[in-house]
PDB file of C-alpha atoms in Angstrom:
ATOM      1  CA  LEU A   1     174.972  78.079 203.622  1.00 52.00           C
ATOM      2  CA  LYS A   2     177.573  79.889 201.518  1.00 57.00           C
ATOM      3  CA  THR A   3     177.106  83.186 199.718  1.00 63.00           C
ATOM      4  CA  PHE A   4     178.445  83.701 196.208  1.00 71.00           C
ATOM      5  CA  CYS A   5     178.719  87.349 195.142  1.00 73.00           C
ATOM      6  CA  ILE A   6     178.222  88.377 191.530  1.00 74.00           C
ATOM      7  CA  SER A   7     179.260  91.799 190.248  1.00 74.00           C
ATOM      8  CA  CYS A   8     177.543  92.689 187.001  1.00 72.00           C
ATOM      9  CA  THR A   9     179.006  95.545 184.975  1.00 71.00           C
ATOM     10  CA  ARG A  10     178.043  97.094 181.701  1.00 58.00           C
ATOM     11  CA  GLY A  11     179.592  96.071 178.438  1.00 47.00           C
ATOM     12  CA  LYS A  12     181.261  98.293 175.881  1.00 40.00           C
ATOM     13  CA  HIS A  13     178.581 101.009 175.933  1.00 34.00           C
ATOM     14  CA  SER A  14     179.234 104.193 177.876  1.00 30.00           C
ATOM     15  CA  LEU A  15     175.738 105.521 178.553  1.00 34.00           C
ATOM     16  CA  ILE A  16     174.010 104.440 181.746  1.00 36.00           C
ATOM     17  CA  THR A  17     170.531 105.423 180.572  1.00 38.00           C
ATOM     18  CA  ASN A  18     170.240 102.605 178.046  1.00 44.00           C
ATOM     19  CA  ARG A  19     171.591  99.931 180.349  1.00 64.00           C
ATOM     20  CA  ASN A  20     168.569  99.864 182.648  1.00 81.00           C
ATOM     21  CA  SER A  21     166.934  97.634 180.042  1.00 80.00           C
ATOM     22  CA  HIS A  22     169.834  95.183 180.394  1.00 82.00           C
ATOM     23  CA  ARG A  23     169.435  95.116 184.156  1.00 89.00           C
ATOM     24  CA  ASP A  24     165.681  94.571 183.900  1.00 90.00           C
ATOM     25  CA  VAL A  25     166.181  91.664 181.492  1.00 87.00           C
ATOM     26  CA  ILE A  26     168.625  90.093 183.945  1.00 89.00           C
ATOM     27  CA  ARG A  27     166.227  90.623 186.854  1.00 87.00           C
ATOM     28  CA  SER A  28     163.380  88.968 184.988  1.00 86.00           C
ATOM     29  CA  THR A  29     165.364  85.984 183.656  1.00 83.00           C
ATOM     30  CA  TRP A  30     168.573  84.494 185.002  1.00 76.00           C
ATOM     31  CA  GLY A  31     168.661  86.934 187.883  1.00 78.00           C
ATOM     32  CA  SER A  32     165.390  85.861 189.436  1.00 77.00           C
ATOM     33  CA  GLU A  33     166.551  83.528 192.230  1.00 72.00           C
ATOM     34  CA  LYS A  34     168.706  83.951 195.308  1.00 82.00           C
ATOM     35  CA  LEU A  35     169.167  80.304 196.336  1.00 88.00           C
ATOM     36  CA  VAL A  36     170.747  77.677 194.071  1.00 87.00           C
ATOM     37  CA  GLU A  37     171.624  74.149 195.207  1.00 88.00           C
ATOM     38  CA  GLY A  38     171.387  75.298 198.821  1.00 90.00           C
ATOM     39  CA  GLN A  39     173.820  78.135 198.159  1.00 91.00           C
ATOM     40  CA  GLU A  40     172.912  81.801 198.577  1.00 90.00           C
ATOM     41  CA  VAL A  41     173.864  83.837 195.543  1.00 88.00           C
ATOM     42  CA  ARG A  42     173.738  87.633 195.397  1.00 88.00           C
ATOM     43  CA  LEU A  43     174.039  89.960 192.450  1.00 86.00           C
ATOM     44  CA  PHE A  44     174.979  93.632 192.350  1.00 91.00           C
ATOM     45  CA  PHE A  45     175.273  96.046 189.444  1.00 91.00           C
ATOM     46  CA  LEU A  46     178.375  98.239 189.565  1.00 93.00           C
ATOM     47  CA  LEU A  47     178.089 101.677 187.968  1.00 91.00           C
ATOM     48  CA  GLY A  48     180.201 104.756 187.561  1.00 91.00           C
ATOM     49  CA  MET A  49     179.051 108.332 187.063  1.00 89.00           C
ATOM     50  CA  GLN A  50     177.231 109.730 184.062  1.00 82.00           C
ATOM     51  CA  THR A  51     178.500 112.882 182.357  1.00 83.00           C
ATOM     52  CA  GLY A  52     176.683 115.324 180.128  1.00 83.00           C
ATOM     53  CA  ASP A  53     173.621 117.524 180.339  1.00 85.00           C
ATOM     54  CA  ASP A  54     171.358 114.709 181.520  1.00 86.00           C
ATOM     55  CA  ALA A  55     173.672 113.523 184.324  1.00 87.00           C
ATOM     56  CA  GLN A  56     171.363 114.736 187.103  1.00 88.00           C
ATOM     57  CA  GLN A  57     168.336 113.138 185.473  1.00 90.00           C
ATOM     58  CA  VAL A  58     170.175 109.834 185.142  1.00 88.00           C
ATOM     59  CA  HIS A  59     171.242 110.022 188.784  1.00 88.00           C
ATOM     60  CA  GLN A  60     167.630 110.486 189.875  1.00 91.00           C
ATOM     61  CA  GLN A  61     166.595 107.525 187.742  1.00 91.00           C
ATOM     62  CA  LEU A  62     169.286 105.410 189.376  1.00 92.00           C
ATOM     63  CA  LEU A  63     168.137 106.495 192.843  1.00 92.00           C
ATOM     64  CA  GLN A  64     164.624 105.356 192.023  1.00 93.00           C
ATOM     65  CA  GLU A  65     165.890 102.091 190.554  1.00 93.00           C
ATOM     66  CA  SER A  66     167.982 101.472 193.658  1.00 93.00           C
ATOM     67  CA  LYS A  67     165.022 102.090 195.964  1.00 94.00           C
ATOM     68  CA  GLU A  68     163.081  99.493 194.018  1.00 93.00           C
ATOM     69  CA  HIS A  69     165.728  96.785 193.666  1.00 92.00           C
ATOM     70  CA  HIS A  70     168.512  97.519 196.226  1.00 91.00           C
ATOM     71  CA  ASP A  71     171.153  96.028 193.962  1.00 91.00           C
ATOM     72  CA  LEU A  72     173.081  99.038 192.619  1.00 93.00           C
ATOM     73  CA  ILE A  73     176.558 100.164 193.620  1.00 92.00           C
ATOM     74  CA  GLN A  74     177.741 103.483 192.236  1.00 91.00           C
ATOM     75  CA  SER A  75     181.224 104.891 192.610  1.00 90.00           C
ATOM     76  CA  ASP A  76     182.671 108.296 191.808  1.00 89.00           C
ATOM     77  CA  PHE A  77     184.417 107.737 188.462  1.00 90.00           C
ATOM     78  CA  VAL A  78     183.366 108.374 184.878  1.00 89.00           C
ATOM     79  CA  ASP A  79     181.898 105.153 183.502  1.00 88.00           C
ATOM     80  CA  CYS A  80     183.697 104.677 180.189  1.00 88.00           C
ATOM     81  CA  TYR A  81     185.875 102.099 178.468  1.00 88.00           C
ATOM     82  CA  LYS A  82     189.161 103.787 179.349  1.00 89.00           C
ATOM     83  CA  ASN A  83     188.228 103.645 183.052  1.00 92.00           C
ATOM     84  CA  LEU A  84     187.472  99.916 183.205  1.00 93.00           C
ATOM     85  CA  THR A  85     190.617  99.248 185.230  1.00 95.00           C
ATOM     86  CA  ILE A  86     189.487 101.804 187.809  1.00 95.00           C
ATOM     87  CA  LYS A  87     186.063 100.167 187.812  1.00 94.00           C
ATOM     88  CA  THR A  88     187.634  96.753 188.339  1.00 96.00           C
ATOM     89  CA  MET A  89     189.665  97.999 191.298  1.00 96.00           C
ATOM     90  CA  VAL A  90     186.523  99.558 192.790  1.00 95.00           C
ATOM     91  CA  MET A  91     184.844  96.169 192.442  1.00 96.00           C
ATOM     92  CA  LEU A  92     187.734  94.392 194.169  1.00 96.00           C
ATOM     93  CA  GLU A  93     187.738  96.907 197.020  1.00 96.00           C
ATOM     94  CA  TRP A  94     183.988  96.548 197.462  1.00 94.00           C
ATOM     95  CA  LEU A  95     184.121  92.758 197.424  1.00 95.00           C
ATOM     96  CA  ASN A  96     186.979  92.783 199.917  1.00 95.00           C
ATOM     97  CA  SER A  97     185.039  95.123 202.222  1.00 94.00           C
ATOM     98  CA  PHE A  98     181.535  93.674 202.008  1.00 92.00           C
ATOM     99  CA  CYS A  99     181.713  90.119 200.620  1.00 90.00           C
ATOM    100  CA  SER A 100     184.754  88.769 202.451  1.00 85.00           C
ATOM    101  CA  SER A 101     182.738  85.905 203.961  1.00 89.00           C
ATOM    102  CA  ALA A 102     181.741  84.619 200.519  1.00 93.00           C
ATOM    103  CA  PRO A 103     184.067  81.994 199.016  1.00 95.00           C
ATOM    104  CA  PHE A 104     183.766  83.206 195.412  1.00 96.00           C
ATOM    105  CA  ALA A 105     182.748  86.161 193.283  1.00 95.00           C
ATOM    106  CA  MET A 106     182.114  86.486 189.593  1.00 94.00           C
ATOM    107  CA  LYS A 107     182.404  89.592 187.440  1.00 94.00           C
ATOM    108  CA  ILE A 108     180.241  89.525 184.336  1.00 91.00           C
ATOM    109  CA  ASP A 109     179.199  92.092 181.739  1.00 89.00           C
ATOM    110  CA  SER A 110     175.512  92.935 181.638  1.00 84.00           C
ATOM    111  CA  ASP A 111     175.173  91.831 178.011  1.00 81.00           C
ATOM    112  CA  MET A 112     176.196  88.259 178.818  1.00 82.00           C
ATOM    113  CA  PHE A 113     174.071  85.205 179.594  1.00 81.00           C
ATOM    114  CA  LEU A 114     174.868  83.295 182.794  1.00 86.00           C
ATOM    115  CA  ASN A 115     173.745  79.802 183.777  1.00 87.00           C
ATOM    116  CA  VAL A 116     173.954  80.011 187.561  1.00 88.00           C
ATOM    117  CA  PRO A 117     173.185  76.358 188.440  1.00 90.00           C
ATOM    118  CA  ASN A 118     176.159  75.292 186.330  1.00 89.00           C
ATOM    119  CA  LEU A 119     178.230  78.081 187.876  1.00 91.00           C
ATOM    120  CA  VAL A 120     177.415  76.940 191.414  1.00 92.00           C
ATOM    121  CA  ALA A 121     178.107  73.309 190.504  1.00 92.00           C
ATOM    122  CA  LEU A 122     181.553  74.353 189.277  1.00 93.00           C
ATOM    123  CA  LEU A 123     182.312  76.448 192.358  1.00 94.00           C
ATOM    124  CA  LEU A 124     181.313  73.725 194.808  1.00 94.00           C
ATOM    125  CA  LYS A 125     184.258  71.714 193.462  1.00 94.00           C
ATOM    126  CA  ALA A 126     186.681  74.608 192.953  1.00 96.00           C
ATOM    127  CA  PRO A 127     189.685  75.535 195.147  1.00 97.00           C
ATOM    128  CA  ARG A 128     188.880  78.173 197.767  1.00 96.00           C
ATOM    129  CA  THR A 129     192.156  80.081 197.422  1.00 98.00           C
ATOM    130  CA  ASN A 130     194.247  81.576 194.597  1.00 99.00           C
ATOM    131  CA  TYR A 131     191.562  80.639 192.086  1.00 98.00           C
ATOM    132  CA  MET A 132     190.582  82.566 188.976  1.00 98.00           C
ATOM    133  CA  THR A 133     188.895  81.014 185.979  1.00 97.00           C
ATOM    134  CA  GLY A 134     186.920  81.923 182.900  1.00 94.00           C
ATOM    135  CA  LEU A 135     187.853  82.017 179.256  1.00 92.00           C
ATOM    136  CA  VAL A 136     191.614  82.199 179.770  1.00 95.00           C
ATOM    137  CA  ALA A 137     193.724  83.778 177.035  1.00 96.00           C
ATOM    138  CA  HIS A 138     197.153  82.188 176.599  1.00 96.00           C
ATOM    139  CA  GLY A 139     199.846  83.817 174.488  1.00 96.00           C
ATOM    140  CA  GLY A 140     197.788  86.889 173.670  1.00 96.00           C
ATOM    141  CA  GLN A 141     199.738  89.097 171.284  1.00 96.00           C
ATOM    142  CA  VAL A 142     200.305  92.722 172.234  1.00 97.00           C
ATOM    143  CA  LEU A 143     198.823  94.905 169.486  1.00 97.00           C
ATOM    144  CA  ARG A 144     201.003  97.798 168.323  1.00 96.00           C
ATOM    145  CA  ASN A 145     198.634  99.300 165.762  1.00 96.00           C
ATOM    146  CA  PRO A 146     197.598 102.738 167.111  1.00 95.00           C
ATOM    147  CA  SER A 147     194.235 102.465 165.347  1.00 95.00           C
ATOM    148  CA  SER A 148     193.310  99.326 167.289  1.00 94.00           C
ATOM    149  CA  LYS A 149     190.957  99.550 170.253  1.00 91.00           C
ATOM    150  CA  TRP A 150     193.443  97.364 172.137  1.00 92.00           C
ATOM    151  CA  TYR A 151     196.573  99.267 171.100  1.00 95.00           C
ATOM    152  CA  MET A 152     199.341  99.010 173.673  1.00 96.00           C
ATOM    153  CA  PRO A 153     202.472 101.215 173.397  1.00 95.00           C
ATOM    154  CA  VAL A 154     205.886  99.724 174.050  1.00 96.00           C
ATOM    155  CA  ASP A 155     206.542 102.028 176.998  1.00 95.00           C
ATOM    156  CA  LEU A 156     203.627 100.411 178.860  1.00 95.00           C
ATOM    157  CA  VAL A 157     204.176  96.777 177.811  1.00 97.00           C
ATOM    158  CA  SER A 158     207.525  95.917 176.261  1.00 96.00           C
ATOM    159  CA  ASP A 159     206.869  92.187 175.836  1.00 96.00           C
ATOM    160  CA  ALA A 160     205.389  90.844 172.609  1.00 97.00           C
ATOM    161  CA  TYR A 161     202.848  88.682 174.440  1.00 98.00           C
ATOM    162  CA  TYR A 162     200.639  89.149 177.467  1.00 98.00           C
ATOM    163  CA  PRO A 163     200.719  86.810 180.451  1.00 98.00           C
ATOM    164  CA  PRO A 164     197.715  84.480 180.764  1.00 98.00           C
ATOM    165  CA  TYR A 165     194.557  86.349 181.751  1.00 98.00           C
ATOM    166  CA  ALA A 166     190.827  85.672 182.033  1.00 97.00           C
ATOM    167  CA  LEU A 167     188.778  87.642 179.512  1.00 94.00           C
ATOM    168  CA  GLY A 168     186.885  90.483 181.148  1.00 93.00           C
ATOM    169  CA  LEU A 169     183.496  89.501 179.713  1.00 90.00           C
ATOM    170  CA  GLY A 170     183.132  87.196 182.692  1.00 92.00           C
ATOM    171  CA  TYR A 171     185.495  85.602 185.171  1.00 95.00           C
ATOM    172  CA  ILE A 172     185.389  83.942 188.589  1.00 96.00           C
ATOM    173  CA  LEU A 173     187.771  84.500 191.471  1.00 96.00           C
ATOM    174  CA  SER A 174     188.105  83.233 195.012  1.00 97.00           C
ATOM    175  CA  LEU A 175     187.562  86.037 197.511  1.00 96.00           C
ATOM    176  CA  ASP A 176     191.065  85.769 198.960  1.00 97.00           C
ATOM    177  CA  LEU A 177     192.339  87.118 195.639  1.00 98.00           C
ATOM    178  CA  THR A 178     190.565  90.452 196.030  1.00 97.00           C
ATOM    179  CA  LYS A 179     192.949  91.689 198.711  1.00 97.00           C
ATOM    180  CA  LYS A 180     195.965  90.127 197.002  1.00 98.00           C
ATOM    181  CA  LEU A 181     195.146  91.775 193.672  1.00 98.00           C
ATOM    182  CA  ILE A 182     194.669  95.139 195.370  1.00 98.00           C
ATOM    183  CA  GLN A 183     198.090  94.804 196.968  1.00 98.00           C
ATOM    184  CA  ALA A 184     199.660  93.661 193.682  1.00 98.00           C
ATOM    185  CA  SER A 185     198.230  96.694 191.863  1.00 97.00           C
ATOM    186  CA  ARG A 186     200.612  98.906 193.849  1.00 96.00           C
ATOM    187  CA  HIS A 187     203.508  97.292 192.006  1.00 97.00           C
ATOM    188  CA  VAL A 188     202.055  96.844 188.509  1.00 97.00           C
ATOM    189  CA  LYS A 189     202.085  99.585 185.889  1.00 94.00           C
ATOM    190  CA  ALA A 190     198.573 100.855 185.207  1.00 93.00           C
ATOM    191  CA  LEU A 191     196.916  99.703 181.972  1.00 95.00           C
ATOM    192  CA  TYR A 192     193.490 100.653 180.663  1.00 92.00           C
ATOM    193  CA  ILE A 193     192.753  97.112 179.378  1.00 96.00           C
ATOM    194  CA  GLU A 194     191.429  95.798 182.665  1.00 96.00           C
ATOM    195  CA  ASP A 195     191.529  92.041 182.084  1.00 97.00           C
ATOM    196  CA  VAL A 196     195.108  92.258 180.833  1.00 98.00           C
ATOM    197  CA  TYR A 197     195.950  94.405 183.863  1.00 98.00           C
ATOM    198  CA  LEU A 198     194.602  91.727 186.206  1.00 98.00           C
ATOM    199  CA  GLY A 199     196.701  89.211 184.281  1.00 98.00           C
ATOM    200  CA  PHE A 200     199.820  91.232 185.103  1.00 98.00           C
ATOM    201  CA  CYS A 201     198.712  91.473 188.748  1.00 98.00           C
ATOM    202  CA  MET A 202     198.265  87.697 188.830  1.00 99.00           C
ATOM    203  CA  LYS A 203     201.726  87.294 187.291  1.00 98.00           C
ATOM    204  CA  HIS A 204     203.161  89.554 190.005  1.00 98.00           C
ATOM    205  CA  LEU A 205     201.543  87.277 192.597  1.00 99.00           C
ATOM    206  CA  GLY A 206     202.961  84.182 190.907  1.00 99.00           C
ATOM    207  CA  ILE A 207     199.462  82.784 190.353  1.00 99.00           C
ATOM    208  CA  LEU A 208     198.150  81.503 187.027  1.00 98.00           C
ATOM    209  CA  PRO A 209     194.462  81.709 186.074  1.00 98.00           C
ATOM    210  CA  THR A 210     192.915  78.253 185.806  1.00 97.00           C
ATOM    211  CA  ASP A 211     191.368  76.910 182.626  1.00 95.00           C
ATOM    212  CA  PRO A 212     187.823  75.650 183.284  1.00 92.00           C
ATOM    213  CA  PRO A 213     187.430  71.856 183.512  1.00 88.00           C
ATOM    214  CA  ASN A 214     185.256  71.993 180.393  1.00 84.00           C
ATOM    215  CA  GLY A 215     186.170  74.308 177.536  1.00 76.00           C
ATOM    216  CA  PHE A 216     182.493  74.590 176.597  1.00 77.00           C
ATOM    217  CA  TYR A 217     181.638  76.417 179.839  1.00 82.00           C
ATOM    218  CA  PHE A 218     182.651  79.888 178.653  1.00 82.00           C
ATOM    219  CA  HIS A 219     181.867  81.289 175.210  1.00 71.00           C
ATOM    220  CA  VAL A 220     182.697  84.741 173.926  1.00 62.00           C
ATOM    221  CA  PHE A 221     181.337  84.633 170.378  1.00 54.00           C
ATOM    222  CA  PRO A 222     177.565  84.784 169.816  1.00 52.00           C
ATOM    223  CA  ARG A 223     175.927  81.635 168.530  1.00 52.00           C
ATOM    224  CA  SER A 224     172.391  80.800 167.494  1.00 54.00           C
ATOM    225  CA  TYR A 225     170.047  79.861 170.302  1.00 49.00           C
ATOM    226  CA  SER A 226     169.953  76.213 171.340  1.00 55.00           C
ATOM    227  CA  ARG A 227     168.354  75.053 174.568  1.00 54.00           C
ATOM    228  CA  CYS A 228     170.691  72.070 174.769  1.00 53.00           C
ATOM    229  CA  ASP A 229     173.767  74.248 174.251  1.00 57.00           C
ATOM    230  CA  TYR A 230     172.711  76.800 176.842  1.00 49.00           C
ATOM    231  CA  SER A 231     171.939  74.076 179.390  1.00 53.00           C
ATOM    232  CA  ARG A 232     175.592  72.953 179.382  1.00 54.00           C
ATOM    233  CA  LEU A 233     177.463  76.238 179.443  1.00 56.00           C
ATOM    234  CA  ILE A 234     178.097  78.721 182.252  1.00 55.00           C
ATOM    235  CA  LYS A 235     178.575  82.003 180.367  1.00 45.00           C
ATOM    236  CA  ARG A 236     178.027  83.093 176.787  1.00 47.00           C
ATOM    237  CA  LYS A 237     177.718  86.243 174.721  1.00 53.00           C
ATOM    238  CA  PRO A 238     174.091  85.921 173.541  1.00 52.00           C
ATOM    239  CA  THR A 239     172.642  86.692 170.142  1.00 43.00           C
ATOM    240  CA  HIS A 240     169.813  89.152 169.619  1.00 41.00           C
ATOM    241  CA  ALA A 241     167.529  86.126 169.524  1.00 38.00           C
ATOM    242  CA  TRP A 242     168.276  85.516 173.206  1.00 36.00           C
ATOM    243  CA  SER A 243     165.736  88.109 174.320  1.00 36.00           C
ATOM    244  CA  LYS A 244     163.059  86.284 172.342  1.00 33.00           C
ATOM    245  CA  HIS A 245     163.759  83.078 174.229  1.00 33.00           C
ATOM    246  CA  THR A 246     163.920  84.288 177.826  1.00 31.00           C
ATOM    247  CA  ILE A 247     160.538  82.778 178.661  1.00 27.00           C
ATOM    248  CA  SER A 248     161.307  79.446 177.016  1.00 28.00           C
ATOM    249  CA  LEU A 249     164.676  79.389 178.774  1.00 30.00           C
ATOM    250  CA  GLN A 250     163.003  79.775 182.137  1.00 30.00           C
ATOM    251  CA  LYS A 251     160.384  77.131 181.365  1.00 28.00           C
ATOM    252  CA  GLY A 252     162.938  74.783 179.841  1.00 28.00           C
ATOM    253  CA  PHE A 253     166.098  74.028 181.789  1.00 27.00           C
ATOM    254  CA  GLU A 254     165.450  77.055 184.044  1.00 31.00           C
ATOM    255  CA  PRO A 255     168.814  78.832 184.206  1.00 29.00           C
ATOM    256  CA  ARG A 256     168.088  79.936 187.758  1.00 28.00           C
ATOM    257  CA  THR A 257     170.381  82.578 189.068  1.00 28.00           C
ATOM    258  CA  PHE A 258     171.019  85.089 191.552  1.00 25.00           C
ATOM    259  CA  LEU A 259     169.360  88.461 191.810  1.00 24.00           C
ATOM    260  CA  HIS A 260     169.727  90.018 195.237  1.00 27.00           C
ATOM    261  CA  GLN A 261     166.384  91.786 195.639  1.00 28.00           C
ATOM    262  CA  GLY A 262     167.263  93.381 198.964  1.00 32.00           C
ATOM    263  CA  ASN A 263     164.183  92.103 200.802  1.00 35.00           C
ATOM    264  CA  SER A 264     165.851  89.886 203.380  1.00 35.00           C
ATOM    265  CA  ASP A 265     165.191  90.769 207.008  1.00 37.00           C
ATOM    266  CA  THR A 266     168.761  89.863 207.909  1.00 38.00           C
ATOM    267  CA  GLU A 267     170.622  91.788 205.242  1.00 39.00           C
ATOM    268  CA  GLU A 268     172.453  94.993 205.983  1.00 40.00           C
ATOM    269  CA  PRO A 269     170.891  98.202 204.643  1.00 38.00           C
ATOM    270  CA  ALA A 270     171.861  99.209 201.134  1.00 38.00           C
ATOM    271  CA  GLU A 271     173.146 102.508 202.498  1.00 36.00           C
ATOM    272  CA  GLN A 272     175.700 100.648 204.622  1.00 37.00           C
ATOM    273  CA  ARG A 273     176.772  98.428 201.756  1.00 37.00           C
ATOM    274  CA  CYS A 274     177.438 101.361 199.435  1.00 38.00           C
ATOM    275  CA  ARG A 275     179.178 103.710 201.846  1.00 32.00           C
ATOM    276  CA  VAL A 276     182.838 102.894 201.371  1.00 35.00           C
ATOM    277  CA  ASN A 277     185.908 104.991 200.669  1.00 36.00           C
ATOM    278  CA  ILE A 278     188.136 103.407 198.069  1.00 37.00           C
ATOM    279  CA  SER A 279     191.759 104.321 197.579  1.00 38.00           C
ATOM    280  CA  PHE A 280     194.476 102.397 195.806  1.00 38.00           C
ATOM    281  CA  ARG A 281     197.843 103.254 194.328  1.00 44.00           C
ATOM    282  CA  THR A 282     199.900 101.835 191.512  1.00 41.00           C
ATOM    283  CA  ASN A 283     203.326 102.997 190.452  1.00 43.00           C
ATOM    284  CA  SER A 284     201.599 105.092 187.768  1.00 41.00           C
ATOM    285  CA  PHE A 285     198.615 106.716 189.427  1.00 41.00           C
ATOM    286  CA  LYS A 286     196.508 106.956 192.535  1.00 43.00           C
ATOM    287  CA  VAL A 287     192.742 106.636 192.489  1.00 43.00           C
ATOM    288  CA  THR A 288     190.442 107.591 195.300  1.00 40.00           C
ATOM    289  CA  ALA A 289     186.755 106.849 194.898  1.00 40.00           C
ATOM    290  CA  GLN A 290     183.811 107.567 197.167  1.00 41.00           C
ATOM    291  CA  CYS A 291     180.934 105.160 196.756  1.00 44.00           C
ATOM    292  CA  ARG A 292     177.678 107.056 196.751  1.00 44.00           C
ATOM    293  CA  ASP A 293     174.741 106.026 198.892  1.00 41.00           C
ATOM    294  CA  LEU A 294     171.929 104.809 196.671  1.00 49.00           C
TER     295      LEU A 294
END
């Protein structure tokens, strides 16, 4: 029996309060199973800290949600787009500390659809070391327009094109890479675009991300709902119509997945899982994060 760890993070939105609905949708649809094809699959939601006048109220809501589901990890950083690289490093540290026995992990945004049976089928045939896959960007152009969300100044990246990298909406990595990427981050200039940053870390390691065996597996652009289409893919950005079809999806091809409900008699307490000091250094900054007990 092998355990596959899934780290689910929020998408582009910055407010935690509205993302509980995303987590509940996941828990009631593709996050409703813990065993797929004889493989144990666990899911955790990674959160940062809320700021503003309602921060304490949000924290209390998260405490209650954690008591109910035991699947939240919260670390001491402001949860916003510019801090996604910090969030990614927190995820890697946590996976390295608490999921080291699992062969693979997947990071996925909470507004994505995931077909876990297809994911597990892919991973059962995948290499166990130096493996990262997803929707891999090749020859991505560095944007120099300051008004662009993905603007990158020359003093941070002098090249005209990025190295190959897996898009941050959802990617898979073998667990041996977590420690290697953490070590590589000490030598790679910090960037706020987290998937590009991991691409530079992979380049430093001399490892290329792997294109999936089927280009249909990973989709980034929303498409209209089709049961046949969704039965073949692994990950896709859903349309608004997706929420209307969650019941039919479950009754159709049943995209069974992986919610870790925290009810196993053999699992370690959530308090132990979340209590971890995280510290990493790049040549640009040092980040120290204290995971909070939820």
